[in-house]
mmCIF file of C-alpha atoms and ligand atoms in Angstrom:
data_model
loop_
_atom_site.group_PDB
_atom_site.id
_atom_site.type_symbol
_atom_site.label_atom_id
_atom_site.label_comp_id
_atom_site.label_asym_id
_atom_site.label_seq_id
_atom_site.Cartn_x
_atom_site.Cartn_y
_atom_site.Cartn_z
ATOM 1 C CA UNK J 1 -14.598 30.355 8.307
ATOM 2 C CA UNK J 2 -12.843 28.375 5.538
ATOM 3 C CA UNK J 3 -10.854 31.226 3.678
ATOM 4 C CA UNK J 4 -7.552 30.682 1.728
ATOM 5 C CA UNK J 5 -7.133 26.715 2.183
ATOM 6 C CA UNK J 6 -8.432 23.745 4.186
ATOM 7 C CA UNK J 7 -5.904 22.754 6.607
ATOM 8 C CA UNK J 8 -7.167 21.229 9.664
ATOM 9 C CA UNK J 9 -11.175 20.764 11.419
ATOM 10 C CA UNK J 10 -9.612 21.986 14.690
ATOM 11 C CA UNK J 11 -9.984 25.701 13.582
ATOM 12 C CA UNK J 12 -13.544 25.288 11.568
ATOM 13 C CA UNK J 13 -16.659 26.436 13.350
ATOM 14 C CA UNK J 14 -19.965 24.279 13.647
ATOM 15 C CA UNK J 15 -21.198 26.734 11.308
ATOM 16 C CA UNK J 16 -18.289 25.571 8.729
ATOM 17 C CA UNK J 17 -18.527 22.356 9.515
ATOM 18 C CA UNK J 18 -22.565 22.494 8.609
ATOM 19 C CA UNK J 19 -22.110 24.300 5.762
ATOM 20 C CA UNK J 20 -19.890 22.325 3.811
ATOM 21 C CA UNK J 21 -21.895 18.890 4.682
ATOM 22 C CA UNK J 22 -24.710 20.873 3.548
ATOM 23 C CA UNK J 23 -22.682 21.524 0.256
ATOM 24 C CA UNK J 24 -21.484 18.157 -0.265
ATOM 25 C CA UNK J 25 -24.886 16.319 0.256
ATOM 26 C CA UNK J 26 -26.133 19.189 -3.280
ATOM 27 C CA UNK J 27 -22.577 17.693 -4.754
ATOM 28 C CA UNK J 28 -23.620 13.831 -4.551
ATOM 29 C CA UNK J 29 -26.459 14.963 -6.306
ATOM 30 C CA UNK J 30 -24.064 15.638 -9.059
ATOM 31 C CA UNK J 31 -22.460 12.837 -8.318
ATOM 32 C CA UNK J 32 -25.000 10.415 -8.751
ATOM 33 C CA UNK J 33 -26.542 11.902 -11.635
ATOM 34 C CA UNK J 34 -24.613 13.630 -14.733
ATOM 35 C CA UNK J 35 -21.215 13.370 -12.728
ATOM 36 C CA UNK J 36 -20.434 17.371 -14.658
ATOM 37 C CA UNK J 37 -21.033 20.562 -13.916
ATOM 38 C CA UNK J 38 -19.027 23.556 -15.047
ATOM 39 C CA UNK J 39 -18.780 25.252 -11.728
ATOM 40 C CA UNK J 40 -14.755 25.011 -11.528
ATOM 41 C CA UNK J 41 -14.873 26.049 -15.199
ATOM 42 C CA UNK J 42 -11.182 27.848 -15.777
ATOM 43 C CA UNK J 43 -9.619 26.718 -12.246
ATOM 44 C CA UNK J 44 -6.736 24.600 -12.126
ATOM 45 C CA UNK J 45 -6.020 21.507 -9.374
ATOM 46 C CA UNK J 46 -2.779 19.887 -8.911
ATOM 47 C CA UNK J 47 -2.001 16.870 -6.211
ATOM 48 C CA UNK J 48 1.340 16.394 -4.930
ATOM 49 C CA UNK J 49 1.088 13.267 -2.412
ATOM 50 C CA UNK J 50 4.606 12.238 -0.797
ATOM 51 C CA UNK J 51 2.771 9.017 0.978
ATOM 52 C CA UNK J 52 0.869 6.470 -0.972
ATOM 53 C CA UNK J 53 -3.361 6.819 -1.241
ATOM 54 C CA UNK J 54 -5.584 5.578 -3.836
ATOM 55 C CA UNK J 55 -9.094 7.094 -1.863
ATOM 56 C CA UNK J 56 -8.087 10.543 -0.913
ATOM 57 C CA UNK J 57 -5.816 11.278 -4.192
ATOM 58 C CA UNK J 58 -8.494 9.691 -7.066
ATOM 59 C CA UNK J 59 -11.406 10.924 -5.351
ATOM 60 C CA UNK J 60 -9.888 14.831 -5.558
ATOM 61 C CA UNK J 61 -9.022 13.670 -9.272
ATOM 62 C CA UNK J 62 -12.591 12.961 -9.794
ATOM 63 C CA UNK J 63 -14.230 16.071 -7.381
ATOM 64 C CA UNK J 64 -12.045 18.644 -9.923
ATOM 65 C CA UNK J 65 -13.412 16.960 -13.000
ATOM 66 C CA UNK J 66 -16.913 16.339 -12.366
ATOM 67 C CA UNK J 67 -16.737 20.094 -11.384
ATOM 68 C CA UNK J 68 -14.743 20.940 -15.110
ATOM 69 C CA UNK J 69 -11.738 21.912 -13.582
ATOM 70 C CA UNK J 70 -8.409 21.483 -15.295
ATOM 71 C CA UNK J 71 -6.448 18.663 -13.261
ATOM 72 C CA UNK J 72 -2.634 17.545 -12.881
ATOM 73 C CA UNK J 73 -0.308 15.381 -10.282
ATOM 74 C CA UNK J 74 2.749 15.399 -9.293
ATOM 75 C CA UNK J 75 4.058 11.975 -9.276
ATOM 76 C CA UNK J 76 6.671 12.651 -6.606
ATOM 77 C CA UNK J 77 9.320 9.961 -7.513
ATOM 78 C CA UNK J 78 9.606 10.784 -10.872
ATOM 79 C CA UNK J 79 9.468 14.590 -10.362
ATOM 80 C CA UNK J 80 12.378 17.320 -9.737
ATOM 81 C CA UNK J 81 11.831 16.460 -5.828
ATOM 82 C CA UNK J 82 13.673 13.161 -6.586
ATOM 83 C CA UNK J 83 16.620 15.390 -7.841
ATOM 84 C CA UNK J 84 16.484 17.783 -4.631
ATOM 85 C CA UNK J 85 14.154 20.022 -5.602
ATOM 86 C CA UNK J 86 12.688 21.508 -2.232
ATOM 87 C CA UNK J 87 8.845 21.435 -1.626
ATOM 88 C CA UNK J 88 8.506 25.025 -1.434
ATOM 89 C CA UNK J 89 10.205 25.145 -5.232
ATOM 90 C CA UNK J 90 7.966 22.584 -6.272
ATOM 91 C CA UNK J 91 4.877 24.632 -5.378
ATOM 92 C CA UNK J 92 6.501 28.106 -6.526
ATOM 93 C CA UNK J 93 6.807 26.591 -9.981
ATOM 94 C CA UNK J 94 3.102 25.144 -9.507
ATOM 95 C CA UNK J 95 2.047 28.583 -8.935
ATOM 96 C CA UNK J 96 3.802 30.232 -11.545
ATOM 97 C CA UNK J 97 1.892 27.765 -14.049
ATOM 98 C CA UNK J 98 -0.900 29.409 -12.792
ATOM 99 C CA UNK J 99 -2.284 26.435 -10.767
ATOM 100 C CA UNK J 100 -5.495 27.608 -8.563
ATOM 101 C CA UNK J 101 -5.540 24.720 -5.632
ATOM 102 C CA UNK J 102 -2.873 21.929 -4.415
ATOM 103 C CA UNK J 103 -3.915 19.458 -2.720
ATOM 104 C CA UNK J 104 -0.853 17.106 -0.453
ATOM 105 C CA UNK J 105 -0.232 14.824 1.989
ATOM 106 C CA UNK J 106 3.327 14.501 3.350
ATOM 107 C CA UNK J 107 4.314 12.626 6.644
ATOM 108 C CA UNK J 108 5.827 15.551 8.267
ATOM 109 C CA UNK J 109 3.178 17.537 10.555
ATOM 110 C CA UNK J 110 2.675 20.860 9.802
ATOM 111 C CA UNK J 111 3.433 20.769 6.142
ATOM 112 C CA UNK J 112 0.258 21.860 4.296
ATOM 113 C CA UNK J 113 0.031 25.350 7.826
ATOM 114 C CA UNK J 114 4.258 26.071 6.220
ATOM 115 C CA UNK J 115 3.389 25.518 2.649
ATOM 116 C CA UNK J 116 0.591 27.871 2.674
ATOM 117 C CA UNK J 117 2.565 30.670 3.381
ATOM 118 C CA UNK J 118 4.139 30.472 0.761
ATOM 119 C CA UNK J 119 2.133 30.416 -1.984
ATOM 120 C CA UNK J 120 -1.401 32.416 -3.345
ATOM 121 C CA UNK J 121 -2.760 29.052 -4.115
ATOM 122 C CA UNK J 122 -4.902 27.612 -1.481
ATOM 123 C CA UNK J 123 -3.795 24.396 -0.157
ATOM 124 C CA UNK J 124 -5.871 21.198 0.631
ATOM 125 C CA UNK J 125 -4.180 18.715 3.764
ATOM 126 C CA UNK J 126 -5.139 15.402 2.453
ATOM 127 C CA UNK J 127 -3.052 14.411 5.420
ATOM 128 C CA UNK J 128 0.144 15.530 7.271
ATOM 129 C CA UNK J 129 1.637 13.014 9.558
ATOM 130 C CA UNK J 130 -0.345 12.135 12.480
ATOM 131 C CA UNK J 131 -1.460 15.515 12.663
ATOM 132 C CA UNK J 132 -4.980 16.030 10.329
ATOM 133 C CA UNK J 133 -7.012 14.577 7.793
ATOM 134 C CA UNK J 134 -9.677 16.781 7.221
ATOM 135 C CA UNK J 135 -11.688 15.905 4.304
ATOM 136 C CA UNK J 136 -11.787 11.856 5.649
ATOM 137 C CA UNK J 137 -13.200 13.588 9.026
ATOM 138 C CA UNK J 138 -15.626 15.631 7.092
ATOM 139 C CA UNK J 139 -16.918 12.431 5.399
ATOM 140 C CA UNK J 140 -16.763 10.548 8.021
ATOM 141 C CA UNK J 141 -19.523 13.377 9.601
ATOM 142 C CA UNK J 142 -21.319 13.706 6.425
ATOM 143 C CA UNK J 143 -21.936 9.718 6.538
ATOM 144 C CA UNK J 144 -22.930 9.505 10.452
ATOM 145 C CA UNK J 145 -25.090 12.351 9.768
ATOM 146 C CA UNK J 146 -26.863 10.873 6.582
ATOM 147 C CA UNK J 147 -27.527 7.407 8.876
ATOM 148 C CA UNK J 148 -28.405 9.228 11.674
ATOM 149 C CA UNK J 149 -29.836 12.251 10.911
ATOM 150 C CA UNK J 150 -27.885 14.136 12.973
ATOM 151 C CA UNK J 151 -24.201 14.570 15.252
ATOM 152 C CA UNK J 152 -25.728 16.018 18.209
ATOM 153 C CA UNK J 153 -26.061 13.742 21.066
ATOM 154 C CA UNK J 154 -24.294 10.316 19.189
ATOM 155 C CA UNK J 155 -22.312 7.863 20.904
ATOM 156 C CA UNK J 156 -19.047 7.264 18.639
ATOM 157 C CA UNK J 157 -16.264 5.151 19.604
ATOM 158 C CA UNK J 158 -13.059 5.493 17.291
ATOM 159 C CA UNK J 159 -11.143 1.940 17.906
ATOM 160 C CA UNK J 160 -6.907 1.196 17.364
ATOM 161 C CA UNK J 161 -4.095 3.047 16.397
ATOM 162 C CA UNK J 162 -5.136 6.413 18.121
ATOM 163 C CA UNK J 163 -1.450 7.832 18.555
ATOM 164 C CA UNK J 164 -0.763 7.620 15.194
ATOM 165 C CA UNK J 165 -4.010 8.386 13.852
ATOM 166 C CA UNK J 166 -4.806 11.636 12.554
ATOM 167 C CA UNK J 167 -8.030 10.334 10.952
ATOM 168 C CA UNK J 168 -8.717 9.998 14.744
ATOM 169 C CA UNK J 169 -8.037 13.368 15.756
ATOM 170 C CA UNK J 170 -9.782 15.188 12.953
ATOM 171 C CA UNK J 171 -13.035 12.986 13.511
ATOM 172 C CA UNK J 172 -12.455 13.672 17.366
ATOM 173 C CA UNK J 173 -12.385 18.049 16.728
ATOM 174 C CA UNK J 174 -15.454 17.787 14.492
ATOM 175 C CA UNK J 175 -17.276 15.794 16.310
ATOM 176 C CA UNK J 176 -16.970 17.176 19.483
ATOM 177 C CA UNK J 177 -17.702 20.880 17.888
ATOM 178 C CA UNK J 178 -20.690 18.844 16.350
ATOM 179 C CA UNK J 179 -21.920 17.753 19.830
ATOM 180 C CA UNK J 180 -21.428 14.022 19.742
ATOM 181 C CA UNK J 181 -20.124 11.981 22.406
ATOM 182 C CA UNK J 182 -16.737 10.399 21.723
ATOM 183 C CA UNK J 183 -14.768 7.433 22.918
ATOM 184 C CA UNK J 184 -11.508 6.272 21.770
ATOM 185 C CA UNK J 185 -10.388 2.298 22.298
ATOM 186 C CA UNK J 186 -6.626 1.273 21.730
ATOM 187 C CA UNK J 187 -3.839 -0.878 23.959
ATOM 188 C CA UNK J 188 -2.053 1.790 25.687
ATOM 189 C CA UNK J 189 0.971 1.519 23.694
ATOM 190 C CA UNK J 190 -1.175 3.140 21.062
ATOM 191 C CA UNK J 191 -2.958 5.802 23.093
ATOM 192 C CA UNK J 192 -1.818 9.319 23.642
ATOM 193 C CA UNK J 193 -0.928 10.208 27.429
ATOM 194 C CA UNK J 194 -3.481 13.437 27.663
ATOM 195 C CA UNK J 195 -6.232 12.088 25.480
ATOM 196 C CA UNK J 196 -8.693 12.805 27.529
ATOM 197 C CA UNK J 197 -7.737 16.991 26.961
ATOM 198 C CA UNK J 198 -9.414 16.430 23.635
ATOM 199 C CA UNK J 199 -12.876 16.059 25.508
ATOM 200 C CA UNK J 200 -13.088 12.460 24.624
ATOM 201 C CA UNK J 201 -13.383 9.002 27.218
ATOM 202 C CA UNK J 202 -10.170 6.566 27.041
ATOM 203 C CA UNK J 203 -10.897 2.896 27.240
ATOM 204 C CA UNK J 204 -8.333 0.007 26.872
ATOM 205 C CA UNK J 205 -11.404 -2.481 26.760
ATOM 206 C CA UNK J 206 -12.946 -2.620 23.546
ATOM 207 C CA UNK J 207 -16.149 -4.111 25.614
ATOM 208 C CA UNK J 208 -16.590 -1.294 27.599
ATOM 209 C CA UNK J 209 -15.649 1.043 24.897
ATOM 210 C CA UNK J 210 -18.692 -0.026 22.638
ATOM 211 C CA UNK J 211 -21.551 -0.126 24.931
ATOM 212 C CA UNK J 212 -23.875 2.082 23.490
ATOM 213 C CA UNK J 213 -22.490 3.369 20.788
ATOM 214 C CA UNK J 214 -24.130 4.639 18.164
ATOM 215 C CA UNK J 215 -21.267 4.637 15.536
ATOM 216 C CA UNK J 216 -18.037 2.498 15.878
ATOM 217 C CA UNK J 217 -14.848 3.209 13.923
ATOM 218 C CA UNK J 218 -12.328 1.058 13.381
ATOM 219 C CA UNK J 219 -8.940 2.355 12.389
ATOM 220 C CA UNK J 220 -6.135 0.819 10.181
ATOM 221 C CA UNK J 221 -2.859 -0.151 12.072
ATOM 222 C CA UNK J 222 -0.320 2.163 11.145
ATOM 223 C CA UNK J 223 2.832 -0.215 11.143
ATOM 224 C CA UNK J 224 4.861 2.400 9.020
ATOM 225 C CA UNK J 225 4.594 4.780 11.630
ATOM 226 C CA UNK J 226 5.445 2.902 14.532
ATOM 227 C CA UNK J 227 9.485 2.408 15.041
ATOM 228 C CA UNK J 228 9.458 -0.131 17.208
ATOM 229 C CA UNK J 229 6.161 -2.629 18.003
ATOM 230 C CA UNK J 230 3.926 -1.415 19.771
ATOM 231 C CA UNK J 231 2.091 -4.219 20.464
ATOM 232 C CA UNK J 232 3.057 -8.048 20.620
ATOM 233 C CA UNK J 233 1.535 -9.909 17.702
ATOM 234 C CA UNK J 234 -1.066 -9.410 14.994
ATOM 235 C CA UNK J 235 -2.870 -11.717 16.820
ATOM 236 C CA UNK J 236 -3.031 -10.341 20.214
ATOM 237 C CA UNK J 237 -4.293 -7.039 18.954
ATOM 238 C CA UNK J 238 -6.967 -8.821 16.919
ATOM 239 C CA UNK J 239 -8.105 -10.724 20.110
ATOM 240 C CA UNK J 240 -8.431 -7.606 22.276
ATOM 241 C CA UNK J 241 -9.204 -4.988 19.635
ATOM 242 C CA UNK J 242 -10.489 -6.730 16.581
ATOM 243 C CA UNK J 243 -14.183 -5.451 15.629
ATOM 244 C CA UNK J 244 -16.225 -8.313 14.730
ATOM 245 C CA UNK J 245 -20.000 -8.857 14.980
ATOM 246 C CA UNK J 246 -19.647 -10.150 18.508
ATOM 247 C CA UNK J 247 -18.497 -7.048 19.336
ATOM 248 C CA UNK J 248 -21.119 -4.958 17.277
ATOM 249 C CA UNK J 249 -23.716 -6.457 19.282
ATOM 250 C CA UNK J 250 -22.312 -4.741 22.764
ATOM 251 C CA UNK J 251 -23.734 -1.345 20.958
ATOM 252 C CA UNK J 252 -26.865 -0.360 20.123
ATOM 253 C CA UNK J 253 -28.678 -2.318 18.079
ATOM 254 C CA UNK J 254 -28.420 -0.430 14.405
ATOM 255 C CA UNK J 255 -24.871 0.825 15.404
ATOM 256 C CA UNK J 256 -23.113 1.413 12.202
ATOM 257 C CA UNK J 257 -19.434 0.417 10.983
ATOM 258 C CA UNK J 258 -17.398 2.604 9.815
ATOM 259 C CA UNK J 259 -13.615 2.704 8.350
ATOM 260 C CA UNK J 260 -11.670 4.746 6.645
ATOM 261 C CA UNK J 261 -9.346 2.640 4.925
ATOM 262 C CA UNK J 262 -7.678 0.713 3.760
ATOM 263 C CA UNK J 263 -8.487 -1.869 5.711
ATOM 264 C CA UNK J 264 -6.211 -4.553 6.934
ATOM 265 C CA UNK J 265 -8.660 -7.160 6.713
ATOM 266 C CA UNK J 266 -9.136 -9.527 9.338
ATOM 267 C CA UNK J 267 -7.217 -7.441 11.523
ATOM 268 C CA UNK J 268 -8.508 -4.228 13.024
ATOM 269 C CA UNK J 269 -11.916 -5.684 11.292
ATOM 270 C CA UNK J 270 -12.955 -9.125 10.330
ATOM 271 C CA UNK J 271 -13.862 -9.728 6.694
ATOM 272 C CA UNK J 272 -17.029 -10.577 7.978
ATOM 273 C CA UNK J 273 -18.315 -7.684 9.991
ATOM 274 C CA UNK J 274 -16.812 -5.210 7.265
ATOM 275 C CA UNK J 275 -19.505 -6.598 4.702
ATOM 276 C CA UNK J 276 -22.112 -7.130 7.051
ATOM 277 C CA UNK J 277 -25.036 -4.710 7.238
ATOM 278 C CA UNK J 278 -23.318 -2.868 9.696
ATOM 279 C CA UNK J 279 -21.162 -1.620 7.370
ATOM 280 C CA UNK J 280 -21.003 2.200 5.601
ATOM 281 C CA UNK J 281 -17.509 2.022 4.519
ATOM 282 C CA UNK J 282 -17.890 1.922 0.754
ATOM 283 C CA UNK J 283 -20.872 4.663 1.434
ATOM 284 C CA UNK J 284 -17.646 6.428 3.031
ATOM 285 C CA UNK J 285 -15.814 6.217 -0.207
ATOM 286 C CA UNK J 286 -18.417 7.814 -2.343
ATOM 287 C CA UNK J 287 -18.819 10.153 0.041
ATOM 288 C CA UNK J 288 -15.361 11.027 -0.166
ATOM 289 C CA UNK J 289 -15.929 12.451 -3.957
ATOM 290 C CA UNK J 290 -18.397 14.673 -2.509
ATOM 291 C CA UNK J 291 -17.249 16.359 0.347
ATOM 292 C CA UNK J 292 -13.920 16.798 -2.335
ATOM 293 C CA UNK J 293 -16.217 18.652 -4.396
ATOM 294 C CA UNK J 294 -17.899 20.812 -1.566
ATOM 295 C CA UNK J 295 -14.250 21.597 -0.964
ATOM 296 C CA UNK J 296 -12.863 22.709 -4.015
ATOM 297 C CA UNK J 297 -15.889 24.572 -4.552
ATOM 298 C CA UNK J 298 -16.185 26.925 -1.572
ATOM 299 C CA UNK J 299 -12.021 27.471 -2.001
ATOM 300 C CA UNK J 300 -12.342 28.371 -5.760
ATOM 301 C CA UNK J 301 -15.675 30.432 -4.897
ATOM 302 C CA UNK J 302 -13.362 32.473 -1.990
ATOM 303 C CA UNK J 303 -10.689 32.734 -4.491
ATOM 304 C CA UNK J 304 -13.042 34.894 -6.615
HETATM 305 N N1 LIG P 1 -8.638 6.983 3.953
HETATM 306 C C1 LIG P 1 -7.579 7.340 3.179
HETATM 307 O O1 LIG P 1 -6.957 8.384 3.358
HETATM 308 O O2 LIG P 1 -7.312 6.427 2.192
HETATM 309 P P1 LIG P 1 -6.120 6.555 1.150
HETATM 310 O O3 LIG P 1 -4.841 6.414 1.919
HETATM 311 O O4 LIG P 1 -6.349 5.422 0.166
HETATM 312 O O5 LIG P 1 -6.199 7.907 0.506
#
């Protein structure tokens, strides 16, 4: 059950998982209509983000204002962290301006699981390392299942940077709790040795990898997080792993596209197949702003 903070999918339930699609799909009703409610009336958001994002960070900015929250952010480099201040410090003195929810992402694993003990607030991972992401996994589920209908019984194949991907690995624990099939595509370079633990199929032939499928994902390659290259040119990997239409053809005929972005066009996608009708990923976006707000509001309503 989602208590004190939202950390990770690996330790939600189905039941979780349902509910707060559920939620989010009454929230893009808000969304698309009035964009203002009063139901975080008196509660108080802040974002501290210590790796760039324009989706994840604006689209929690927007959730805790179209719910009438009070909202603030941290802009790291200018704040007391760039004079030493410790992160634990910076979210003690958060707290003690009685802040209700922070929401970070930090490139160290495991920060959002340490910071929580720590603090009363309840903390939001908008991503830690390669660990989690898992409000872009819940909207990735909360788009499948508005195209679909339903989790149960897709084909999904998540395609690229898999070992540094935790967009990947929070789409792979909620959709296998959700009871969809899933198949991850990358060179091996980029593919975790024990994958296959995770309950999912490991292909290094995109070909292979799409047949079927009832969803494919591309991901963005993650050149920041790789120290050394992991594969030999741009090129290459767009040869062998690019998406393009060719490729979308392989699956099932109204296979959609998905991404999380941002995309490095032309790369892990071609221009071309990520505006052709294949393509959800600016439904993905808006998305986002809901499944934000389903989030803040079921921590602020377990905080009362
Ligand atoms: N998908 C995602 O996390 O995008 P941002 O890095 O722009 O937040």
């Amino acid at each position: 059950m989602v208590e004190k903070d939202l950390l990770e999918i690996k330790s939600l339930s189905q039941k979780d998982i349902i509910e707060i699609l559920d939620l989010a799909s009454d929230m893009k009703k808000i969304l698309s209509g009035e964009k203002y409610s009063n139901i975080l009336k008196g509660k108080t958001v802040i974002t501290i983000f210590f790796e760039p994002s324009t989706r994840t960070r604006l689209s929690f900015e927007l959730a805790a204002k179209y719910l009438g929250a009070h909202y603030g952010n941290i802009e790291v480099s200018t704040s007391s962290v760039a004079k030493g201040e410790s992160l634990i410090d910076t979210v003690r003195t958060v707290e003690m301006m009685k802040a209700d929810v922070v929401i970070t992402r930090h490139n160290m694993s495991g920060t959002p699981h340490m910071l929580s003990k720590y603090t009363n607030m309840s903390i939001v991972n908008a991503g830690d390392g390669i660990n989690e992401h898992p409000t872009q996994g819940l909207l990735d589920m909360m788009t499948i299942k508005e195209k679909k209908g339903t989790l149960k019984g897709l084909k999904v194949t998540i395609v690229g940077d898999i070992m540094h991907s935790r967009v990947a690995r929070s789409n792979i624990w909620g959709l296998k709790k959700m009871g969809s099939e899933v198949a991850v595509c990358a060179p091996s370079t980029l593919m975790p040795s024990q994958i296959e633990k995770m309950g999912v199929k490991a292909y290094n032939n995109i070909e292979e990898a799409v047949i079927d499928a009832d969803v494919v994902m591309g991901l963005r390659i993650q050149l920041e997080r790789q120290k050394s290259g992991l594969f030999p040119t741009v090129d290459e990997y767009k040869e062998y792993f690019g998406i393009n239409e060719r490729i979308l053809k392989l699956a099932k005929p109204d296979v959609i596209l998905m991404h999380p972005g941002p995309i490095n066009r032309n790369v892990e996608v071609t221009a071309s197949a990520a505006n052709s009708s294949y393509s959800v990923i600016e439904e993905q976006v808006t998305n986002g702003v809901a499944v934000r707000m389903a989030i803040l509001k079921i921590l602020c309503e377990r905080r009362n």
